[in-house]
């Protein structure tokens, strides 16, 4: 962890060398996310609820998924850019260093411009929580924390899976954006509104519903079963097949010769 924090500090200092560029890039990320917030607000000017969920409940859903995605993208940018490492031959240097491959890729890039999305998500959450009518208890506060933390973990694993596919294709597979960026965009509403098929897929295959829909039911008081609050912890098991797939690809890696 000490070594990673040195890398973290190094990336921060590097990006702060061009403060104006960093500011405008971060502002751009903020404005892109703000457009999504505006679209939700316009929708609720016409309808009182979506899928039985109120405006404030949807905003909580949106803010949680945005916080989870932006934080995972901030630290997991190295895996998102992994095909570049393979294509230019830089990954060969990673393999000869006496450090874990996952750690080196993780530490290779930290994108602080993603804080633009994160800050907006925090602001929306602060706005929505006191207006949601939720009876806050220690269990519900813990549930909210688990939704954000475990959601970030699931998105990070998706970036690792994306990187693993690159071992076989060299170039990244765009269909993975359906699960990463698409998961963030569709996650602005509870996943149940997209139908039972999508909900089952996001429960048993890619467990985004375990960090969004099921704990949300407990959070807003629609389910009293405490197991709904603990489903984000179950989602962390997604790391097992995700990491196994990455190791499978790594064991079959052949240098590009660049």
PDB file of C-alpha atoms in Angstrom, residues 48-217:
ATOM      1  CA  UNK A  48     -44.525  10.983 -10.746  1.00  0.00           C
ATOM      2  CA  UNK A  49     -42.557   7.745 -10.587  1.00  0.00           C
ATOM      3  CA  UNK A  50     -40.571   5.307 -12.730  1.00  0.00           C
ATOM      4  CA  UNK A  51     -41.104   1.632 -12.057  1.00  0.00           C
ATOM      5  CA  UNK A  52     -42.707   2.587  -8.753  1.00  0.00           C
ATOM      6  CA  UNK A  53     -39.661   4.573  -7.586  1.00  0.00           C
ATOM      7  CA  UNK A  54     -39.840   8.264  -6.697  1.00  0.00           C
ATOM      8  CA  UNK A  55     -37.602  11.037  -7.982  1.00  0.00           C
ATOM      9  CA  UNK A  56     -35.448  11.078  -4.835  1.00  0.00           C
ATOM     10  CA  UNK A  57     -35.071   7.283  -4.850  1.00  0.00           C
ATOM     11  CA  UNK A  58     -33.928   7.352  -8.467  1.00  0.00           C
ATOM     12  CA  UNK A  59     -31.450  10.138  -7.656  1.00  0.00           C
ATOM     13  CA  UNK A  60     -29.972   7.985  -4.886  1.00  0.00           C
ATOM     14  CA  UNK A  61     -29.685   5.151  -7.370  1.00  0.00           C
ATOM     15  CA  UNK A  62     -28.015   7.413  -9.928  1.00  0.00           C
ATOM     16  CA  UNK A  63     -25.605   8.963  -7.417  1.00  0.00           C
ATOM     17  CA  UNK A  64     -24.536   5.613  -5.980  1.00  0.00           C
ATOM     18  CA  UNK A  65     -23.753   4.136  -9.399  1.00  0.00           C
ATOM     19  CA  UNK A  66     -21.950   7.284 -10.532  1.00  0.00           C
ATOM     20  CA  UNK A  67     -19.817   7.339  -7.389  1.00  0.00           C
ATOM     21  CA  UNK A  68     -19.006   3.654  -7.769  1.00  0.00           C
ATOM     22  CA  UNK A  69     -18.107   3.939 -11.452  1.00  0.00           C
ATOM     23  CA  UNK A  70     -16.066   7.145 -11.208  1.00  0.00           C
ATOM     24  CA  UNK A  71     -14.016   5.902  -8.246  1.00  0.00           C
ATOM     25  CA  UNK A  72     -13.279   2.581  -9.977  1.00  0.00           C
ATOM     26  CA  UNK A  73     -12.361   4.405 -13.192  1.00  0.00           C
ATOM     27  CA  UNK A  74     -10.097   6.764 -11.274  1.00  0.00           C
ATOM     28  CA  UNK A  75      -7.925   3.961  -9.864  1.00  0.00           C
ATOM     29  CA  UNK A  76      -8.555   1.330 -12.543  1.00  0.00           C
ATOM     30  CA  UNK A  77      -7.645   3.407 -15.589  1.00  0.00           C
ATOM     31  CA  UNK A  78      -4.608   1.205 -16.194  1.00  0.00           C
ATOM     32  CA  UNK A  79      -6.848  -1.763 -17.002  1.00  0.00           C
ATOM     33  CA  UNK A  80      -9.113   0.399 -19.154  1.00  0.00           C
ATOM     34  CA  UNK A  81      -6.020   1.357 -21.189  1.00  0.00           C
ATOM     35  CA  UNK A  82      -4.570  -2.149 -21.082  1.00  0.00           C
ATOM     36  CA  UNK A  83      -4.761  -2.812 -24.877  1.00  0.00           C
ATOM     37  CA  UNK A  84      -2.308   0.069 -25.386  1.00  0.00           C
ATOM     38  CA  UNK A  85       0.211  -1.677 -23.104  1.00  0.00           C
ATOM     39  CA  UNK A  86      -0.080  -4.814 -25.192  1.00  0.00           C
ATOM     40  CA  UNK A  87       0.006  -3.080 -28.548  1.00  0.00           C
ATOM     41  CA  UNK A  88       3.170  -1.034 -27.971  1.00  0.00           C
ATOM     42  CA  UNK A  89       5.075  -3.804 -26.204  1.00  0.00           C
ATOM     43  CA  UNK A  90       5.212  -1.994 -22.848  1.00  0.00           C
ATOM     44  CA  UNK A  91       3.595  -4.973 -21.126  1.00  0.00           C
ATOM     45  CA  UNK A  92       6.796  -6.974 -21.687  1.00  0.00           C
ATOM     46  CA  UNK A  93       8.550  -4.639 -19.244  1.00  0.00           C
ATOM     47  CA  UNK A  94       5.806  -5.279 -16.696  1.00  0.00           C
ATOM     48  CA  UNK A  95       6.497  -9.022 -16.833  1.00  0.00           C
ATOM     49  CA  UNK A  96      10.213  -8.720 -16.049  1.00  0.00           C
ATOM     50  CA  UNK A  97       9.760  -6.502 -12.998  1.00  0.00           C
ATOM     51  CA  UNK A  98       9.709  -8.115  -9.520  1.00  0.00           C
ATOM     52  CA  UNK A  99       6.196  -6.951  -8.709  1.00  0.00           C
ATOM     53  CA  UNK A 100       2.719  -8.389  -9.131  1.00  0.00           C
ATOM     54  CA  UNK A 101       1.329  -7.782 -12.634  1.00  0.00           C
ATOM     55  CA  UNK A 102      -2.049  -6.581 -11.355  1.00  0.00           C
ATOM     56  CA  UNK A 103      -0.359  -4.101  -9.011  1.00  0.00           C
ATOM     57  CA  UNK A 104       1.830  -2.698 -11.788  1.00  0.00           C
ATOM     58  CA  UNK A 105      -1.075  -2.206 -14.188  1.00  0.00           C
ATOM     59  CA  UNK A 106      -3.166  -0.691 -11.404  1.00  0.00           C
ATOM     60  CA  UNK A 107      -0.396   1.751 -10.494  1.00  0.00           C
ATOM     61  CA  UNK A 108       0.434   2.645 -14.091  1.00  0.00           C
ATOM     62  CA  UNK A 109      -2.389   5.202 -14.413  1.00  0.00           C
ATOM     63  CA  UNK A 110      -4.592   7.178 -12.049  1.00  0.00           C
ATOM     64  CA  UNK A 111      -7.059   9.532 -13.745  1.00  0.00           C
ATOM     65  CA  UNK A 112      -7.959  12.325 -11.314  1.00  0.00           C
ATOM     66  CA  UNK A 113     -10.192  14.051 -13.871  1.00  0.00           C
ATOM     67  CA  UNK A 114     -12.843  11.459 -12.961  1.00  0.00           C
ATOM     68  CA  UNK A 115     -13.312  13.381  -9.736  1.00  0.00           C
ATOM     69  CA  UNK A 116     -15.615  15.671 -11.735  1.00  0.00           C
ATOM     70  CA  UNK A 117     -18.232  12.920 -11.921  1.00  0.00           C
ATOM     71  CA  UNK A 118     -17.615  11.831  -8.339  1.00  0.00           C
ATOM     72  CA  UNK A 119     -18.099  15.329  -6.900  1.00  0.00           C
ATOM     73  CA  UNK A 120     -21.375  15.757  -8.757  1.00  0.00           C
ATOM     74  CA  UNK A 121     -22.606  12.370  -7.541  1.00  0.00           C
ATOM     75  CA  UNK A 122     -21.813  13.372  -3.948  1.00  0.00           C
ATOM     76  CA  UNK A 123     -23.738  16.629  -4.402  1.00  0.00           C
ATOM     77  CA  UNK A 124     -26.775  14.801  -5.801  1.00  0.00           C
ATOM     78  CA  UNK A 125     -26.646  12.289  -2.965  1.00  0.00           C
ATOM     79  CA  UNK A 126     -26.525  15.079  -0.379  1.00  0.00           C
ATOM     80  CA  UNK A 127     -29.562  16.656  -2.064  1.00  0.00           C
ATOM     81  CA  UNK A 128     -31.585  13.434  -2.339  1.00  0.00           C
ATOM     82  CA  UNK A 129     -30.964  11.746   1.016  1.00  0.00           C
ATOM     83  CA  UNK A 130     -32.817  14.180   3.331  1.00  0.00           C
ATOM     84  CA  UNK A 131     -35.741  14.376   0.859  1.00  0.00           C
ATOM     85  CA  UNK A 132     -36.107  10.636   0.357  1.00  0.00           C
ATOM     86  CA  UNK A 133     -38.068   9.972   3.531  1.00  0.00           C
ATOM     87  CA  UNK A 134     -35.755   7.096   4.473  1.00  0.00           C
ATOM     88  CA  UNK A 135     -35.751   6.144   8.159  1.00  0.00           C
ATOM     89  CA  UNK A 136     -32.004   6.195   8.703  1.00  0.00           C
ATOM     90  CA  UNK A 137     -30.574   3.538  10.979  1.00  0.00           C
ATOM     91  CA  UNK A 138     -27.055   2.204  11.366  1.00  0.00           C
ATOM     92  CA  UNK A 139     -27.999  -0.697   9.095  1.00  0.00           C
ATOM     93  CA  UNK A 140     -29.192   1.587   6.303  1.00  0.00           C
ATOM     94  CA  UNK A 141     -26.120   3.822   6.544  1.00  0.00           C
ATOM     95  CA  UNK A 142     -23.947   0.714   6.292  1.00  0.00           C
ATOM     96  CA  UNK A 143     -26.011  -0.485   3.330  1.00  0.00           C
ATOM     97  CA  UNK A 144     -25.405   2.779   1.475  1.00  0.00           C
ATOM     98  CA  UNK A 145     -21.653   2.544   2.113  1.00  0.00           C
ATOM     99  CA  UNK A 146     -21.601  -1.063   0.896  1.00  0.00           C
ATOM    100  CA  UNK A 147     -23.497  -0.122  -2.279  1.00  0.00           C
ATOM    101  CA  UNK A 148     -20.851   2.456  -3.192  1.00  0.00           C
ATOM    102  CA  UNK A 149     -17.761   0.509  -2.128  1.00  0.00           C
ATOM    103  CA  UNK A 150     -18.810  -2.864  -3.542  1.00  0.00           C
ATOM    104  CA  UNK A 151     -20.178  -1.192  -6.670  1.00  0.00           C
ATOM    105  CA  UNK A 152     -16.755   0.338  -7.297  1.00  0.00           C
ATOM    106  CA  UNK A 153     -15.228  -3.100  -6.796  1.00  0.00           C
ATOM    107  CA  UNK A 154     -17.561  -4.747  -9.334  1.00  0.00           C
ATOM    108  CA  UNK A 155     -16.824  -2.078 -11.949  1.00  0.00           C
ATOM    109  CA  UNK A 156     -13.108  -2.539 -11.298  1.00  0.00           C
ATOM    110  CA  UNK A 157     -13.428  -6.279 -11.908  1.00  0.00           C
ATOM    111  CA  UNK A 158     -15.206  -5.493 -15.189  1.00  0.00           C
ATOM    112  CA  UNK A 159     -12.174  -3.426 -16.223  1.00  0.00           C
ATOM    113  CA  UNK A 160      -9.965  -6.414 -15.362  1.00  0.00           C
ATOM    114  CA  UNK A 161     -12.153  -8.687 -17.500  1.00  0.00           C
ATOM    115  CA  UNK A 162     -11.914  -6.142 -20.331  1.00  0.00           C
ATOM    116  CA  UNK A 163      -8.123  -6.265 -20.020  1.00  0.00           C
ATOM    117  CA  UNK A 164      -8.177 -10.075 -20.008  1.00  0.00           C
ATOM    118  CA  UNK A 165      -9.977 -10.175 -23.358  1.00  0.00           C
ATOM    119  CA  UNK A 166      -7.138  -8.092 -24.791  1.00  0.00           C
ATOM    120  CA  UNK A 167      -4.736 -11.023 -24.353  1.00  0.00           C
ATOM    121  CA  UNK A 168      -6.652 -12.813 -27.090  1.00  0.00           C
ATOM    122  CA  UNK A 169      -7.671  -9.897 -29.313  1.00  0.00           C
ATOM    123  CA  UNK A 170      -4.812  -7.351 -28.727  1.00  0.00           C
ATOM    124  CA  UNK A 171      -7.357  -4.599 -29.331  1.00  0.00           C
ATOM    125  CA  UNK A 172     -10.011  -3.949 -26.728  1.00  0.00           C
ATOM    126  CA  UNK A 173     -13.520  -5.284 -27.277  1.00  0.00           C
ATOM    127  CA  UNK A 174     -16.061  -2.499 -27.502  1.00  0.00           C
ATOM    128  CA  UNK A 175     -18.899  -4.747 -26.329  1.00  0.00           C
ATOM    129  CA  UNK A 176     -17.448  -4.497 -22.804  1.00  0.00           C
ATOM    130  CA  UNK A 177     -18.547  -0.856 -22.781  1.00  0.00           C
ATOM    131  CA  UNK A 178     -22.102  -2.174 -22.602  1.00  0.00           C
ATOM    132  CA  UNK A 179     -21.246  -3.484 -19.138  1.00  0.00           C
ATOM    133  CA  UNK A 180     -19.006  -0.650 -17.914  1.00  0.00           C
ATOM    134  CA  UNK A 181     -20.292   2.643 -19.341  1.00  0.00           C
ATOM    135  CA  UNK A 182     -23.620   0.979 -20.101  1.00  0.00           C
ATOM    136  CA  UNK A 183     -23.893  -0.304 -16.549  1.00  0.00           C
ATOM    137  CA  UNK A 184     -23.312   3.210 -15.272  1.00  0.00           C
ATOM    138  CA  UNK A 185     -25.849   4.781 -17.648  1.00  0.00           C
ATOM    139  CA  UNK A 186     -28.557   2.167 -17.157  1.00  0.00           C
ATOM    140  CA  UNK A 187     -27.822   2.169 -13.435  1.00  0.00           C
ATOM    141  CA  UNK A 188     -29.295   5.647 -13.098  1.00  0.00           C
ATOM    142  CA  UNK A 189     -32.629   3.811 -12.736  1.00  0.00           C
ATOM    143  CA  UNK A 190     -33.329   0.674 -10.688  1.00  0.00           C
ATOM    144  CA  UNK A 191     -32.495  -2.319 -12.886  1.00  0.00           C
ATOM    145  CA  UNK A 192     -35.940  -3.837 -12.395  1.00  0.00           C
ATOM    146  CA  UNK A 193     -37.478  -1.376 -14.880  1.00  0.00           C
ATOM    147  CA  UNK A 194     -35.610  -3.074 -17.760  1.00  0.00           C
ATOM    148  CA  UNK A 195     -37.421  -6.392 -17.339  1.00  0.00           C
ATOM    149  CA  UNK A 196     -36.872  -9.724 -15.612  1.00  0.00           C
ATOM    150  CA  UNK A 197     -34.348 -10.969 -18.183  1.00  0.00           C
ATOM    151  CA  UNK A 198     -32.006  -8.014 -17.681  1.00  0.00           C
ATOM    152  CA  UNK A 199     -32.442  -8.194 -13.916  1.00  0.00           C
ATOM    153  CA  UNK A 200     -31.524 -11.879 -13.857  1.00  0.00           C
ATOM    154  CA  UNK A 201     -28.460 -11.255 -16.048  1.00  0.00           C
ATOM    155  CA  UNK A 202     -27.313  -8.438 -13.747  1.00  0.00           C
ATOM    156  CA  UNK A 203     -27.901 -10.663 -10.724  1.00  0.00           C
ATOM    157  CA  UNK A 204     -26.306 -13.977 -11.699  1.00  0.00           C
ATOM    158  CA  UNK A 205     -23.832 -13.118 -14.502  1.00  0.00           C
ATOM    159  CA  UNK A 206     -22.621  -9.551 -13.945  1.00  0.00           C
ATOM    160  CA  UNK A 207     -23.736  -8.740 -10.383  1.00  0.00           C
ATOM    161  CA  UNK A 208     -24.469  -5.035 -10.757  1.00  0.00           C
ATOM    162  CA  UNK A 209     -28.004  -5.557  -9.435  1.00  0.00           C
ATOM    163  CA  UNK A 210     -26.515  -6.925  -6.216  1.00  0.00           C
ATOM    164  CA  UNK A 211     -24.929  -3.550  -5.508  1.00  0.00           C
ATOM    165  CA  UNK A 212     -27.800  -1.432  -6.798  1.00  0.00           C
ATOM    166  CA  UNK A 213     -31.336  -2.855  -6.978  1.00  0.00           C
ATOM    167  CA  UNK A 214     -31.576  -5.300  -4.049  1.00  0.00           C
ATOM    168  CA  UNK A 215     -29.882  -3.128  -1.398  1.00  0.00           C
ATOM    169  CA  UNK A 216     -31.916  -0.171  -2.674  1.00  0.00           C
ATOM    170  CA  UNK A 217     -35.082  -2.064  -1.763  1.00  0.00           C
TER     171      UNK A 217
END
